[in-house]
């Protein structure tokens, strides 16, 4: 039997308890031993819960019980959760988590502590909720050099963009609807400003390249500047707009960013709609692979947390395939130097020929008082310089993949 403690009995924590309880027999078969929830840490009152006797309010009760081998940290945040995780790993306990903020910020340090104490720190649920992505990267694709990762990593913004694309909703209308449906938080900034997706691409790129990608150095742009007009004009050019987390190896540098992007309608990420997530991984041997599913929610996230628990129950010791070091965080290309195409809307420019030659643009649409076009592949700095020289109002400038 393996004893587990769940830290935090919110949406994910209660899902973890539910999955372990409901699927106990099948889990026992697959883990080779019974998984037993011994404690649940939460400061709130659960005296009427069926598992009332498992609740404790003091983390030390769990920490000092040597029979607890695995801790499922689903508290969130990077303060109390960080302290608990560090103490648990130092005490020789394995930790699993869905906490993307903590893994993105302190993953390098916590993995090193796990290594020194010969235990595991697993976080399948931190990216893509229920979608298997960490395990495929560290095992199934481990023979590859990863060339590129590109994904829709945030369900809330994908829902909002889907409503704008398919139902002509404005961003404000779609956000309000997402809040009413419980997808978006009352304070939606982590999602709509791109921070949630940024933490997720930070984790994926750190794992893929084995070196810490500093989350503070990732260029992050959310969806707040997008308008329904952008969505409609993008469609005229044959694209949909998605919020993408993108990481690409360029020589020995990494090009990592989160930003809205025009995605061709025939691209595999284009039909990924509503709250669904999808992640494309390109490896030098395997070529393109894609992972799709529910990126959030109680049971999908719990599914990934409990899978980590089962994996740990099957084998002792540190897992060297899930590791990144602290070196190399300065090897990120400045986003202004990275080369790509852009979709641009300019107000008050009439000279189509100048646009075509300055920006290597093939089609230029004249819409109302605007010039709308897609540039050739250029650095953002180069584009910005040329736009400044035109001295006209930039209505929109969005990356194109
Ligand atoms: N708020 C996140 C999303 C959920 O909308 O995808 C889990 O990270």
mmCIF file of C-alpha atoms and ligand atoms in Angstrom:
data_model
loop_
_atom_site.group_PDB
_atom_site.id
_atom_site.type_symbol
_atom_site.label_atom_id
_atom_site.label_comp_id
_atom_site.label_asym_id
_atom_site.label_seq_id
_atom_site.Cartn_x
_atom_site.Cartn_y
_atom_site.Cartn_z
ATOM 1 C CA UNK A 1 0.000 0.000 0.000
ATOM 2 C CA UNK A 2 1.167 3.549 -0.739
ATOM 3 C CA UNK A 3 -0.042 6.439 1.403
ATOM 4 C CA UNK A 4 -0.824 9.722 -0.317
ATOM 5 C CA UNK A 5 -1.583 13.155 1.151
ATOM 6 C CA UNK A 6 -3.556 15.699 -0.849
ATOM 7 C CA UNK A 7 -2.633 19.339 -0.186
ATOM 8 C CA UNK A 8 -5.616 21.560 -0.994
ATOM 9 C CA UNK A 9 -9.218 20.396 -1.383
ATOM 10 C CA UNK A 10 -10.342 22.797 -4.099
ATOM 11 C CA UNK A 11 -11.553 21.795 -7.560
ATOM 12 C CA UNK A 12 -8.489 19.703 -8.459
ATOM 13 C CA UNK A 13 -7.896 18.302 -4.941
ATOM 14 C CA UNK A 14 -11.454 17.020 -4.661
ATOM 15 C CA UNK A 15 -11.079 15.568 -8.177
ATOM 16 C CA UNK A 16 -7.922 13.702 -7.100
ATOM 17 C CA UNK A 17 -9.764 12.239 -4.097
ATOM 18 C CA UNK A 18 -12.728 11.306 -6.310
ATOM 19 C CA UNK A 19 -10.614 9.552 -8.966
ATOM 20 C CA UNK A 20 -8.534 7.618 -6.407
ATOM 21 C CA UNK A 21 -11.686 6.541 -4.553
ATOM 22 C CA UNK A 22 -13.842 5.715 -7.575
ATOM 23 C CA UNK A 23 -11.172 3.894 -9.602
ATOM 24 C CA UNK A 24 -9.391 2.330 -6.640
ATOM 25 C CA UNK A 25 -9.494 -1.266 -7.901
ATOM 26 C CA UNK A 26 -8.221 -0.519 -11.413
ATOM 27 C CA UNK A 27 -5.591 1.827 -9.984
ATOM 28 C CA UNK A 28 -4.453 -0.916 -7.591
ATOM 29 C CA UNK A 29 -4.093 -3.304 -10.523
ATOM 30 C CA UNK A 30 -2.065 -0.804 -12.538
ATOM 31 C CA UNK A 31 0.100 0.468 -9.691
ATOM 32 C CA UNK A 32 0.659 -3.022 -8.332
ATOM 33 C CA UNK A 33 -0.416 -1.817 -4.893
ATOM 34 C CA UNK A 34 -3.299 -0.011 -3.231
ATOM 35 C CA UNK A 35 -3.207 3.800 -3.306
ATOM 36 C CA UNK A 36 -4.536 5.085 -0.006
ATOM 37 C CA UNK A 37 -5.411 8.718 0.711
ATOM 38 C CA UNK A 38 -4.181 9.125 4.302
ATOM 39 C CA UNK A 39 -4.514 12.892 4.717
ATOM 40 C CA UNK A 40 -6.125 15.905 3.087
ATOM 41 C CA UNK A 41 -4.729 19.308 4.058
ATOM 42 C CA UNK A 42 -7.179 22.207 3.999
ATOM 43 C CA UNK A 43 -7.832 24.968 6.505
ATOM 44 C CA UNK A 44 -11.552 25.029 5.741
ATOM 45 C CA UNK A 45 -14.134 22.966 7.622
ATOM 46 C CA UNK A 46 -15.016 19.646 5.976
ATOM 47 C CA UNK A 47 -16.535 17.991 9.060
ATOM 48 C CA UNK A 48 -19.582 16.872 7.036
ATOM 49 C CA UNK A 49 -17.541 15.345 4.212
ATOM 50 C CA UNK A 50 -17.526 11.531 3.816
ATOM 51 C CA UNK A 51 -13.756 11.655 4.381
ATOM 52 C CA UNK A 52 -13.925 14.085 7.335
ATOM 53 C CA UNK A 53 -11.473 11.981 9.352
ATOM 54 C CA UNK A 54 -8.716 12.498 6.744
ATOM 55 C CA UNK A 55 -8.671 16.306 6.990
ATOM 56 C CA UNK A 56 -5.812 18.024 8.809
ATOM 57 C CA UNK A 57 -4.949 21.704 9.080
ATOM 58 C CA UNK A 58 -1.233 21.446 9.894
ATOM 59 C CA UNK A 59 1.216 20.452 7.154
ATOM 60 C CA UNK A 60 3.681 19.151 9.763
ATOM 61 C CA UNK A 61 1.296 16.279 10.562
ATOM 62 C CA UNK A 62 1.858 15.059 6.995
ATOM 63 C CA UNK A 63 5.528 15.950 6.840
ATOM 64 C CA UNK A 64 6.350 14.063 10.030
ATOM 65 C CA UNK A 65 4.413 10.929 9.121
ATOM 66 C CA UNK A 66 7.017 8.633 7.571
ATOM 67 C CA UNK A 67 4.319 6.387 6.136
ATOM 68 C CA UNK A 68 3.308 9.132 3.637
ATOM 69 C CA UNK A 69 5.348 8.519 0.490
ATOM 70 C CA UNK A 70 3.577 10.750 -2.037
ATOM 71 C CA UNK A 71 2.207 14.252 -1.715
ATOM 72 C CA UNK A 72 -0.228 15.663 -4.272
ATOM 73 C CA UNK A 73 0.218 19.440 -4.109
ATOM 74 C CA UNK A 74 -2.805 21.087 -5.674
ATOM 75 C CA UNK A 75 -2.866 24.288 -3.647
ATOM 76 C CA UNK A 76 -1.554 26.533 -6.422
ATOM 77 C CA UNK A 77 0.573 29.659 -6.123
ATOM 78 C CA UNK A 78 4.282 29.866 -5.469
ATOM 79 C CA UNK A 79 4.506 30.670 -1.749
ATOM 80 C CA UNK A 80 2.960 28.132 0.674
ATOM 81 C CA UNK A 81 2.987 25.471 -2.067
ATOM 82 C CA UNK A 82 6.703 26.150 -2.618
ATOM 83 C CA UNK A 83 7.487 25.749 1.099
ATOM 84 C CA UNK A 84 5.500 22.512 1.384
ATOM 85 C CA UNK A 85 7.037 21.030 -1.771
ATOM 86 C CA UNK A 86 10.578 21.875 -0.745
ATOM 87 C CA UNK A 87 10.139 20.498 2.770
ATOM 88 C CA UNK A 88 8.510 17.315 1.450
ATOM 89 C CA UNK A 89 11.263 16.651 -1.107
ATOM 90 C CA UNK A 90 13.968 17.336 1.493
ATOM 91 C CA UNK A 91 12.223 14.828 3.772
ATOM 92 C CA UNK A 92 12.439 12.190 1.044
ATOM 93 C CA UNK A 93 8.799 12.313 -0.046
ATOM 94 C CA UNK A 94 7.730 12.283 -3.714
ATOM 95 C CA UNK A 95 5.605 15.200 -4.883
ATOM 96 C CA UNK A 96 3.130 15.454 -7.776
ATOM 97 C CA UNK A 97 1.462 18.696 -8.766
ATOM 98 C CA UNK A 98 -0.747 20.590 -11.188
ATOM 99 C CA UNK A 99 0.861 23.885 -10.115
ATOM 100 C CA UNK A 100 2.230 25.489 -13.292
ATOM 101 C CA UNK A 101 3.241 28.717 -11.573
ATOM 102 C CA UNK A 102 5.458 26.841 -9.121
ATOM 103 C CA UNK A 103 7.000 24.519 -11.733
ATOM 104 C CA UNK A 104 7.694 27.394 -14.155
ATOM 105 C CA UNK A 105 9.301 29.528 -11.455
ATOM 106 C CA UNK A 106 11.099 27.007 -9.228
ATOM 107 C CA UNK A 107 11.136 23.785 -11.300
ATOM 108 C CA UNK A 108 14.948 23.833 -11.705
ATOM 109 C CA UNK A 109 15.467 24.146 -7.940
ATOM 110 C CA UNK A 110 12.790 21.629 -6.911
ATOM 111 C CA UNK A 111 13.997 19.060 -9.455
ATOM 112 C CA UNK A 112 17.544 19.438 -8.115
ATOM 113 C CA UNK A 113 16.302 18.851 -4.556
ATOM 114 C CA UNK A 114 14.348 15.814 -5.788
ATOM 115 C CA UNK A 115 17.541 14.492 -7.402
ATOM 116 C CA UNK A 116 19.619 15.013 -4.263
ATOM 117 C CA UNK A 117 17.019 13.225 -2.170
ATOM 118 C CA UNK A 118 16.403 10.451 -4.710
ATOM 119 C CA UNK A 119 12.677 11.101 -5.062
ATOM 120 C CA UNK A 120 10.404 12.225 -7.884
ATOM 121 C CA UNK A 121 8.843 15.595 -8.594
ATOM 122 C CA UNK A 122 6.160 15.013 -11.259
ATOM 123 C CA UNK A 123 3.863 17.592 -12.863
ATOM 124 C CA UNK A 124 1.964 16.057 -15.786
ATOM 125 C CA UNK A 125 -1.127 18.120 -14.847
ATOM 126 C CA UNK A 126 0.713 21.442 -14.967
ATOM 127 C CA UNK A 127 0.453 21.701 -18.774
ATOM 128 C CA UNK A 128 -2.610 20.845 -20.814
ATOM 129 C CA UNK A 129 -4.675 19.548 -17.848
ATOM 130 C CA UNK A 130 -5.654 16.007 -18.780
ATOM 131 C CA UNK A 131 -3.646 15.909 -22.014
ATOM 132 C CA UNK A 132 -0.617 13.620 -21.833
ATOM 133 C CA UNK A 133 2.277 15.884 -22.828
ATOM 134 C CA UNK A 134 4.985 15.847 -20.132
ATOM 135 C CA UNK A 135 5.246 12.054 -20.157
ATOM 136 C CA UNK A 136 5.321 11.764 -23.977
ATOM 137 C CA UNK A 137 8.049 14.427 -24.078
ATOM 138 C CA UNK A 138 10.188 12.720 -21.441
ATOM 139 C CA UNK A 139 9.664 9.126 -22.568
ATOM 140 C CA UNK A 140 8.062 8.446 -25.974
ATOM 141 C CA UNK A 141 9.928 11.300 -27.701
ATOM 142 C CA UNK A 142 13.119 11.063 -25.641
ATOM 143 C CA UNK A 143 15.151 9.815 -28.627
ATOM 144 C CA UNK A 144 14.501 13.090 -30.477
ATOM 145 C CA UNK A 145 15.989 16.522 -30.476
ATOM 146 C CA UNK A 146 12.910 18.686 -30.149
ATOM 147 C CA UNK A 147 12.870 21.250 -32.965
ATOM 148 C CA UNK A 148 9.646 23.051 -32.178
ATOM 149 C CA UNK A 149 6.678 23.118 -29.797
ATOM 150 C CA UNK A 150 3.602 25.111 -30.690
ATOM 151 C CA UNK A 151 0.388 24.939 -28.770
ATOM 152 C CA UNK A 152 -2.962 26.285 -27.772
ATOM 153 C CA UNK A 153 -2.254 26.138 -24.060
ATOM 154 C CA UNK A 154 -5.100 28.129 -22.566
ATOM 155 C CA UNK A 155 -8.716 27.012 -22.714
ATOM 156 C CA UNK A 156 -10.301 30.283 -21.603
ATOM 157 C CA UNK A 157 -8.759 32.363 -24.376
ATOM 158 C CA UNK A 158 -9.417 29.641 -26.927
ATOM 159 C CA UNK A 159 -13.089 29.709 -25.937
ATOM 160 C CA UNK A 160 -13.184 33.511 -26.297
ATOM 161 C CA UNK A 161 -11.464 33.423 -29.704
ATOM 162 C CA UNK A 162 -13.767 30.612 -30.913
ATOM 163 C CA UNK A 163 -16.780 32.756 -30.014
ATOM 164 C CA UNK A 164 -15.304 35.703 -31.903
ATOM 165 C CA UNK A 165 -14.478 33.571 -34.955
ATOM 166 C CA UNK A 166 -17.672 31.506 -35.162
ATOM 167 C CA UNK A 167 -20.339 33.689 -33.585
ATOM 168 C CA UNK A 168 -19.168 37.238 -34.307
ATOM 169 C CA UNK A 169 -18.946 38.026 -30.579
ATOM 170 C CA UNK A 170 -16.769 40.899 -29.460
ATOM 171 C CA UNK A 171 -13.942 40.108 -27.067
ATOM 172 C CA UNK A 172 -15.857 41.723 -24.204
ATOM 173 C CA UNK A 173 -19.037 39.727 -24.953
ATOM 174 C CA UNK A 174 -17.125 36.456 -25.275
ATOM 175 C CA UNK A 175 -15.196 37.085 -22.031
ATOM 176 C CA UNK A 176 -18.422 37.792 -20.150
ATOM 177 C CA UNK A 177 -19.899 34.550 -21.495
ATOM 178 C CA UNK A 178 -16.727 32.626 -20.499
ATOM 179 C CA UNK A 179 -17.085 34.015 -16.974
ATOM 180 C CA UNK A 180 -20.773 33.060 -16.842
ATOM 181 C CA UNK A 181 -19.891 29.497 -17.882
ATOM 182 C CA UNK A 182 -17.198 29.290 -15.219
ATOM 183 C CA UNK A 183 -14.287 29.025 -17.694
ATOM 184 C CA UNK A 184 -12.813 32.429 -16.920
ATOM 185 C CA UNK A 185 -12.065 33.670 -13.406
ATOM 186 C CA UNK A 186 -13.655 36.846 -12.066
ATOM 187 C CA UNK A 187 -10.171 38.351 -12.498
ATOM 188 C CA UNK A 188 -9.323 36.876 -15.900
ATOM 189 C CA UNK A 189 -5.961 38.592 -16.325
ATOM 190 C CA UNK A 190 -3.729 35.476 -15.972
ATOM 191 C CA UNK A 191 -5.568 33.923 -18.910
ATOM 192 C CA UNK A 192 -6.285 36.864 -21.199
ATOM 193 C CA UNK A 193 -2.905 38.547 -20.660
ATOM 194 C CA UNK A 194 -1.162 35.280 -21.632
ATOM 195 C CA UNK A 195 0.578 34.557 -18.292
ATOM 196 C CA UNK A 196 -1.001 31.121 -17.875
ATOM 197 C CA UNK A 197 0.105 30.062 -21.380
ATOM 198 C CA UNK A 198 3.530 31.587 -20.741
ATOM 199 C CA UNK A 199 4.080 29.380 -17.656
ATOM 200 C CA UNK A 200 3.077 26.334 -19.680
ATOM 201 C CA UNK A 201 5.419 27.007 -22.626
ATOM 202 C CA UNK A 202 8.127 27.771 -20.061
ATOM 203 C CA UNK A 203 7.707 24.271 -18.575
ATOM 204 C CA UNK A 204 7.553 22.538 -21.966
ATOM 205 C CA UNK A 205 10.614 24.310 -23.346
ATOM 206 C CA UNK A 206 12.638 23.773 -20.143
ATOM 207 C CA UNK A 207 11.845 20.058 -20.326
ATOM 208 C CA UNK A 208 12.463 19.782 -24.070
ATOM 209 C CA UNK A 209 15.892 21.442 -23.864
ATOM 210 C CA UNK A 210 16.957 20.311 -20.378
ATOM 211 C CA UNK A 211 17.846 23.858 -19.360
ATOM 212 C CA UNK A 212 15.860 26.351 -17.379
ATOM 213 C CA UNK A 213 13.941 28.819 -19.499
ATOM 214 C CA UNK A 214 13.472 31.855 -17.286
ATOM 215 C CA UNK A 215 9.740 32.595 -17.256
ATOM 216 C CA UNK A 216 10.458 36.327 -16.865
ATOM 217 C CA UNK A 217 12.335 36.346 -20.186
ATOM 218 C CA UNK A 218 9.495 34.921 -22.251
ATOM 219 C CA UNK A 219 7.858 37.579 -24.401
ATOM 220 C CA UNK A 220 4.184 37.378 -23.437
ATOM 221 C CA UNK A 221 1.301 39.090 -25.165
ATOM 222 C CA UNK A 222 -2.323 38.201 -24.456
ATOM 223 C CA UNK A 223 -5.497 38.629 -26.483
ATOM 224 C CA UNK A 224 -6.719 41.929 -25.012
ATOM 225 C CA UNK A 225 -5.739 44.053 -28.015
ATOM 226 C CA UNK A 226 -7.552 41.844 -30.536
ATOM 227 C CA UNK A 227 -10.773 43.065 -32.121
ATOM 228 C CA UNK A 228 -13.584 41.386 -34.011
ATOM 229 C CA UNK A 229 -12.393 43.305 -37.076
ATOM 230 C CA UNK A 230 -8.950 41.625 -36.784
ATOM 231 C CA UNK A 231 -10.667 38.232 -36.690
ATOM 232 C CA UNK A 232 -12.798 39.048 -39.760
ATOM 233 C CA UNK A 233 -9.920 40.450 -41.803
ATOM 234 C CA UNK A 234 -7.687 37.492 -40.872
ATOM 235 C CA UNK A 235 -10.431 35.228 -42.171
ATOM 236 C CA UNK A 236 -10.408 37.070 -45.524
ATOM 237 C CA UNK A 237 -6.728 36.127 -45.825
ATOM 238 C CA UNK A 238 -7.520 32.472 -44.971
ATOM 239 C CA UNK A 239 -6.521 32.455 -41.287
ATOM 240 C CA UNK A 240 -8.003 32.083 -37.813
ATOM 241 C CA UNK A 241 -6.508 33.835 -34.772
ATOM 242 C CA UNK A 242 -5.289 31.698 -31.855
ATOM 243 C CA UNK A 243 -3.270 32.434 -28.729
ATOM 244 C CA UNK A 244 -0.123 30.329 -29.150
ATOM 245 C CA UNK A 245 2.711 29.302 -26.898
ATOM 246 C CA UNK A 246 5.601 28.776 -29.256
ATOM 247 C CA UNK A 247 9.147 27.552 -28.775
ATOM 248 C CA UNK A 248 11.659 26.937 -31.540
ATOM 249 C CA UNK A 249 15.331 26.027 -31.545
ATOM 250 C CA UNK A 250 17.384 28.457 -33.656
ATOM 251 C CA UNK A 251 21.045 27.402 -33.578
ATOM 252 C CA UNK A 252 21.925 27.243 -29.887
ATOM 253 C CA UNK A 253 19.313 29.861 -29.012
ATOM 254 C CA UNK A 254 15.633 29.471 -28.190
ATOM 255 C CA UNK A 255 12.866 31.541 -29.677
ATOM 256 C CA UNK A 256 10.103 31.330 -27.032
ATOM 257 C CA UNK A 257 7.005 33.454 -26.816
ATOM 258 C CA UNK A 258 3.296 33.647 -26.166
ATOM 259 C CA UNK A 259 1.255 35.795 -28.492
ATOM 260 C CA UNK A 260 -1.851 35.818 -30.630
ATOM 261 C CA UNK A 261 -1.109 34.453 -34.090
ATOM 262 C CA UNK A 262 -2.807 34.065 -37.447
ATOM 263 C CA UNK A 263 -2.990 30.315 -38.113
ATOM 264 C CA UNK A 264 -3.793 29.089 -41.658
ATOM 265 C CA UNK A 265 -7.249 27.498 -41.779
ATOM 266 C CA UNK A 266 -5.724 24.213 -42.999
ATOM 267 C CA UNK A 267 -3.201 24.042 -40.097
ATOM 268 C CA UNK A 268 -3.837 21.258 -37.519
ATOM 269 C CA UNK A 269 -4.237 23.824 -34.705
ATOM 270 C CA UNK A 270 -6.906 25.829 -36.579
ATOM 271 C CA UNK A 271 -9.897 23.546 -35.838
ATOM 272 C CA UNK A 272 -9.070 23.296 -32.109
ATOM 273 C CA UNK A 273 -12.002 25.131 -30.579
ATOM 274 C CA UNK A 274 -13.704 26.143 -27.349
ATOM 275 C CA UNK A 275 -11.908 25.195 -24.133
ATOM 276 C CA UNK A 276 -9.828 22.492 -25.801
ATOM 277 C CA UNK A 277 -6.017 22.659 -25.916
ATOM 278 C CA UNK A 278 -3.659 21.127 -28.460
ATOM 279 C CA UNK A 279 0.107 20.921 -28.609
ATOM 280 C CA UNK A 280 2.197 20.226 -31.694
ATOM 281 C CA UNK A 281 5.660 18.831 -31.051
ATOM 282 C CA UNK A 282 8.177 18.423 -33.841
ATOM 283 C CA UNK A 283 11.119 16.103 -33.225
ATOM 284 C CA UNK A 284 14.052 15.517 -35.551
ATOM 285 C CA UNK A 285 13.298 11.793 -35.822
ATOM 286 C CA UNK A 286 9.538 11.571 -35.318
ATOM 287 C CA UNK A 287 8.552 14.731 -37.287
ATOM 288 C CA UNK A 288 5.147 16.198 -36.264
ATOM 289 C CA UNK A 289 3.086 14.832 -33.366
ATOM 290 C CA UNK A 290 0.003 16.407 -31.861
ATOM 291 C CA UNK A 291 -1.650 16.099 -28.449
ATOM 292 C CA UNK A 292 -5.257 17.200 -27.992
ATOM 293 C CA UNK A 293 -7.784 17.284 -25.173
ATOM 294 C CA UNK A 294 -9.227 19.115 -22.212
ATOM 295 C CA UNK A 295 -6.657 21.510 -20.834
ATOM 296 C CA UNK A 296 -8.478 22.189 -17.579
ATOM 297 C CA UNK A 297 -11.300 21.014 -15.333
ATOM 298 C CA UNK A 298 -11.649 18.936 -12.190
ATOM 299 C CA UNK A 299 -11.509 15.362 -13.507
ATOM 300 C CA UNK A 300 -9.231 15.859 -16.563
ATOM 301 C CA UNK A 301 -6.632 17.546 -14.320
ATOM 302 C CA UNK A 302 -7.098 14.924 -11.575
ATOM 303 C CA UNK A 303 -6.603 12.225 -14.215
ATOM 304 C CA UNK A 304 -3.073 13.551 -14.846
ATOM 305 C CA UNK A 305 -2.273 14.047 -11.133
ATOM 306 C CA UNK A 306 -3.330 10.500 -10.249
ATOM 307 C CA UNK A 307 -1.410 9.057 -13.236
ATOM 308 C CA UNK A 308 1.720 10.621 -11.713
ATOM 309 C CA UNK A 309 0.872 9.040 -8.343
ATOM 310 C CA UNK A 310 0.489 5.629 -10.024
ATOM 311 C CA UNK A 311 3.815 6.006 -11.850
ATOM 312 C CA UNK A 312 5.610 6.861 -8.623
ATOM 313 C CA UNK A 313 4.000 3.915 -6.821
ATOM 314 C CA UNK A 314 5.560 1.641 -9.455
ATOM 315 C CA UNK A 315 9.174 2.725 -9.111
ATOM 316 C CA UNK A 316 11.415 4.228 -6.465
ATOM 317 C CA UNK A 317 14.018 6.945 -6.882
ATOM 318 C CA UNK A 318 14.685 10.058 -8.924
ATOM 319 C CA UNK A 319 13.660 10.112 -12.603
ATOM 320 C CA UNK A 320 16.542 11.567 -14.684
ATOM 321 C CA UNK A 321 14.334 11.932 -17.769
ATOM 322 C CA UNK A 322 12.342 14.686 -16.049
ATOM 323 C CA UNK A 323 14.959 17.279 -15.256
ATOM 324 C CA UNK A 324 16.310 20.637 -16.258
ATOM 325 C CA UNK A 325 19.259 22.540 -14.906
ATOM 326 C CA UNK A 326 19.683 26.183 -13.975
ATOM 327 C CA UNK A 327 22.169 26.978 -16.760
ATOM 328 C CA UNK A 328 21.280 28.496 -20.103
ATOM 329 C CA UNK A 329 18.435 30.767 -19.152
ATOM 330 C CA UNK A 330 20.105 33.652 -21.014
ATOM 331 C CA UNK A 331 19.919 31.848 -24.361
ATOM 332 C CA UNK A 332 16.592 33.290 -25.400
ATOM 333 C CA UNK A 333 16.311 35.346 -28.565
ATOM 334 C CA UNK A 334 15.005 38.860 -28.067
ATOM 335 C CA UNK A 335 11.555 38.808 -29.667
ATOM 336 C CA UNK A 336 12.430 41.892 -31.740
ATOM 337 C CA UNK A 337 15.234 39.900 -33.419
ATOM 338 C CA UNK A 338 13.174 36.808 -34.137
ATOM 339 C CA UNK A 339 12.095 36.498 -37.762
ATOM 340 C CA UNK A 340 8.498 35.886 -38.722
ATOM 341 C CA UNK A 341 5.579 37.167 -40.793
ATOM 342 C CA UNK A 342 3.123 39.737 -39.492
ATOM 343 C CA UNK A 343 -0.456 40.661 -40.306
ATOM 344 C CA UNK A 344 -0.660 44.444 -40.318
ATOM 345 C CA UNK A 345 -3.464 46.995 -40.489
ATOM 346 C CA UNK A 346 -2.405 50.575 -41.219
ATOM 347 C CA UNK A 347 -4.639 53.603 -41.236
ATOM 348 C CA UNK A 348 -4.326 56.319 -43.861
ATOM 349 C CA UNK A 349 -1.803 54.676 -46.201
ATOM 350 C CA UNK A 350 -2.749 54.678 -49.873
ATOM 351 C CA UNK A 351 0.524 53.715 -51.544
ATOM 352 C CA UNK A 352 0.119 49.963 -52.049
ATOM 353 C CA UNK A 353 3.361 49.704 -54.032
ATOM 354 C CA UNK A 354 5.444 51.034 -51.123
ATOM 355 C CA UNK A 355 3.777 48.538 -48.787
ATOM 356 C CA UNK A 356 4.483 45.706 -51.195
ATOM 357 C CA UNK A 357 8.130 46.555 -51.649
ATOM 358 C CA UNK A 358 8.916 47.620 -48.041
ATOM 359 C CA UNK A 359 7.282 44.634 -46.423
ATOM 360 C CA UNK A 360 7.586 41.994 -49.106
ATOM 361 C CA UNK A 361 3.785 41.789 -49.028
ATOM 362 C CA UNK A 362 1.991 39.838 -51.734
ATOM 363 C CA UNK A 363 -1.660 40.744 -51.201
ATOM 364 C CA UNK A 364 -2.629 44.154 -49.923
ATOM 365 C CA UNK A 365 -6.283 44.777 -49.103
ATOM 366 C CA UNK A 366 -7.678 48.278 -49.153
ATOM 367 C CA UNK A 367 -10.421 48.254 -46.524
ATOM 368 C CA UNK A 368 -12.171 51.530 -45.715
ATOM 369 C CA UNK A 369 -9.358 53.859 -44.712
ATOM 370 C CA UNK A 370 -6.923 50.988 -44.115
ATOM 371 C CA UNK A 371 -4.204 48.998 -45.816
ATOM 372 C CA UNK A 372 -4.251 45.374 -44.633
ATOM 373 C CA UNK A 373 -1.435 42.991 -45.548
ATOM 374 C CA UNK A 374 0.806 40.128 -44.480
ATOM 375 C CA UNK A 375 4.532 40.793 -44.533
ATOM 376 C CA UNK A 376 7.260 38.477 -45.735
ATOM 377 C CA UNK A 377 9.527 36.873 -43.115
ATOM 378 C CA UNK A 378 11.330 39.727 -41.360
ATOM 379 C CA UNK A 379 12.580 40.614 -37.900
ATOM 380 C CA UNK A 380 10.070 42.502 -35.793
ATOM 381 C CA UNK A 381 12.654 45.234 -35.313
ATOM 382 C CA UNK A 382 12.966 45.669 -39.078
ATOM 383 C CA UNK A 383 9.193 45.820 -39.422
ATOM 384 C CA UNK A 384 8.881 48.341 -36.580
ATOM 385 C CA UNK A 385 11.530 50.586 -38.202
ATOM 386 C CA UNK A 386 9.739 50.497 -41.545
ATOM 387 C CA UNK A 387 6.377 51.174 -39.926
ATOM 388 C CA UNK A 388 7.801 54.151 -38.044
ATOM 389 C CA UNK A 389 9.152 55.574 -41.321
ATOM 390 C CA UNK A 390 5.663 55.417 -42.864
ATOM 391 C CA UNK A 391 4.377 57.615 -40.068
ATOM 392 C CA UNK A 392 0.866 56.186 -40.184
ATOM 393 C CA UNK A 393 -1.356 54.761 -37.466
ATOM 394 C CA UNK A 394 -0.839 51.045 -36.759
ATOM 395 C CA UNK A 395 -4.265 49.589 -36.064
ATOM 396 C CA UNK A 396 -3.028 45.998 -35.556
ATOM 397 C CA UNK A 397 0.172 43.994 -35.824
ATOM 398 C CA UNK A 398 -0.211 40.260 -35.212
ATOM 399 C CA UNK A 399 2.223 37.405 -35.770
ATOM 400 C CA UNK A 400 1.483 34.885 -38.553
ATOM 401 C CA UNK A 401 2.608 31.247 -38.447
HETATM 402 N N1 LIG B 1 -7.210 28.912 -16.767
HETATM 403 C C1 LIG B 1 -6.589 27.817 -17.451
HETATM 404 C C2 LIG B 1 -7.167 27.724 -18.859
HETATM 405 C C3 LIG B 1 -6.836 26.525 -16.732
HETATM 406 O O1 LIG B 1 -8.125 28.444 -19.170
HETATM 407 O O2 LIG B 1 -6.654 26.959 -19.669
HETATM 408 C C4 LIG B 1 -5.708 25.715 -16.309
HETATM 409 O O3 LIG B 1 -4.439 26.191 -16.531
#
